[in-house]
Amino acid sequence: MDTRINADFPSRWFDLERLVDETFCRSIEFRREIGSTNDLAMSDDRSGNELPLLVVADDQTSGRGRGSNQWWSREGALTFSLKLMPQEHDIKREQWPLISLTTAISVADTLSEFASDAVIGLKWPNDVHLSGRKVAGILVEVPPGRDDLVIIGVGINVLNSLNSAPEAIRSIAHSLVDETRFEHSPCDVLVRFLRNFDQNQTLLAGGKLNLRKRWASQCVLTGRSISLQSGDHEVSGRCLGIDDEGAVRIESDGEIRSWYGGVVRIQE
Ligand code: BTN
C-alpha cells in the first residue's frame, strides 16, 4: 500500500491512488464508514500524513452541518474533508473568511462540468444549489488551539437519489443523479473538485479570484427579500449580493449593511 494512503478497507467508489496522483492532495485517510470526515480531520495527528490531507469515506453516518445542524447523507453521497495550511498556499490570514466561499465556487464549477444544462446557484455563505434545490453544503472549521490549519468539509449529493426521501426533503434538496439521470462516479467528481479548488485557491492567493463578480453570476439571493439571523439579531431586507470581503449586503430601512455571518432565509 502506498505510504501516502491509509485505508481501513478497499473503497467501493474511490481510486485512492488516482486521488493522490492527479490532485494536490499529499495524503489520504480513507474509511469504509465514518461518523464525520471533519471530526477525523480535526483529530488526525499522524505524523506520516503530509498536508494537504484528504479524508474521505464511502459512507458517512453522522455528518455535521453548520451550527447544530446535521448533514444527512446516504451511501453514494460524496463526503470528504480537506485539511490544509492556508499559508502553504499563500493564503493570508485575512483571506481565511473567503475560503468557504471559494470552496462553494469550486463546487459550482465542478457541478457545471457534470450537469451542463442545469442552473447552478450559490446561496451565501456555503450552500450550492442545483435547479433551485440544495445539492451541496460546506463546513469550514479550525481545530481548537491552531491558527495555521483549516478543515474544509464538503458534502455533495452525487449518487444518493432523493427520490424515496420524504417530500419535505425532496422539495429542498437535490442530487446529481436525480438531475442528470446519469450515474457519475463520485471519484471523478472529487478529482474535478480538487483540481478546480486548487485553481481557485491560487487565484484567491494572488488576489485574482474576483470573488464578488464571480459570486454575482450565480447568487440565488441577490434582489430577493431575505432575513438573516446572526446570534440574537435578526435583520430583514433586500439582498444586494456580497462584497469583496465575502460579507452579504442587505438593504434594510434605506440603510445598507454588510453581514459577515449568519443563517439566511429567503422570504418570498
Ligand atoms: C451545511 O450545509 O450546513 C454544511 C454541511 C457540511 C457537510 C460535510 S460532509 C463532509 C464533512 N464532514 C462533516 O461532518 N460535515 C462536512
PDB file of C-alpha atoms in Angstrom, residues 66-67 69 100-101 123-127 221 226-235 246-248 250 258-265:
ATOM      1  CA  ARG A  66     -23.281  24.474  10.276  1.00  0.00           C
ATOM      2  CA  GLY A  67     -24.296  25.325  13.835  1.00  0.00           C
ATOM      3  CA  ASN A  69     -27.403  21.096  12.014  1.00  0.00           C
ATOM      4  CA  SER A 100     -15.631  28.816   2.395  1.00  0.00           C
ATOM      5  CA  LEU A 101     -16.901  30.958  -0.500  1.00  0.00           C
ATOM      6  CA  LYS A 123     -26.615  30.613  -1.529  1.00  0.00           C
ATOM      7  CA  TRP A 124     -24.471  32.648   0.822  1.00  0.00           C
ATOM      8  CA  PRO A 125     -22.475  31.622   2.679  1.00  0.00           C
ATOM      9  CA  ASN A 126     -21.936  27.970   1.880  1.00  0.00           C
ATOM     10  CA  ASP A 127     -24.719  26.210   0.011  1.00  0.00           C
ATOM     11  CA  LEU A 221     -30.214  35.736  -3.056  1.00  0.00           C
ATOM     12  CA  ILE A 226     -34.267  37.728   2.874  1.00  0.00           C
ATOM     13  CA  SER A 227     -33.913  37.527   6.619  1.00  0.00           C
ATOM     14  CA  LEU A 228     -30.600  36.966   8.332  1.00  0.00           C
ATOM     15  CA  GLN A 229     -30.292  35.578  11.827  1.00  0.00           C
ATOM     16  CA  SER A 230     -26.962  36.438  13.429  1.00  0.00           C
ATOM     17  CA  GLY A 231     -26.803  35.483  17.109  1.00  0.00           C
ATOM     18  CA  ASP A 232     -29.771  37.197  18.806  1.00  0.00           C
ATOM     19  CA  HIS A 233     -30.074  39.684  15.989  1.00  0.00           C
ATOM     20  CA  GLU A 234     -32.433  39.326  13.043  1.00  0.00           C
ATOM     21  CA  VAL A 235     -32.478  41.641  10.059  1.00  0.00           C
ATOM     22  CA  GLY A 246     -17.294  37.925   1.260  1.00  0.00           C
ATOM     23  CA  ALA A 247     -19.922  39.525   3.521  1.00  0.00           C
ATOM     24  CA  VAL A 248     -23.567  39.580   2.418  1.00  0.00           C
ATOM     25  CA  ILE A 250     -28.548  43.745   2.954  1.00  0.00           C
ATOM     26  CA  SER A 258     -22.622  44.039   5.334  1.00  0.00           C
ATOM     27  CA  TRP A 259     -23.013  40.915   7.450  1.00  0.00           C
ATOM     28  CA  TYR A 260     -20.118  38.528   7.948  1.00  0.00           C
ATOM     29  CA  GLY A 261     -22.004  35.516   9.295  1.00  0.00           C
ATOM     30  CA  GLY A 262     -25.462  34.177   9.985  1.00  0.00           C
ATOM     31  CA  VAL A 263     -28.259  31.987   8.717  1.00  0.00           C
ATOM     32  CA  VAL A 264     -30.195  33.333   5.742  1.00  0.00           C
ATOM     33  CA  ARG A 265     -33.784  32.584   4.789  1.00  0.00           C
TER      34      ARG A 265
END
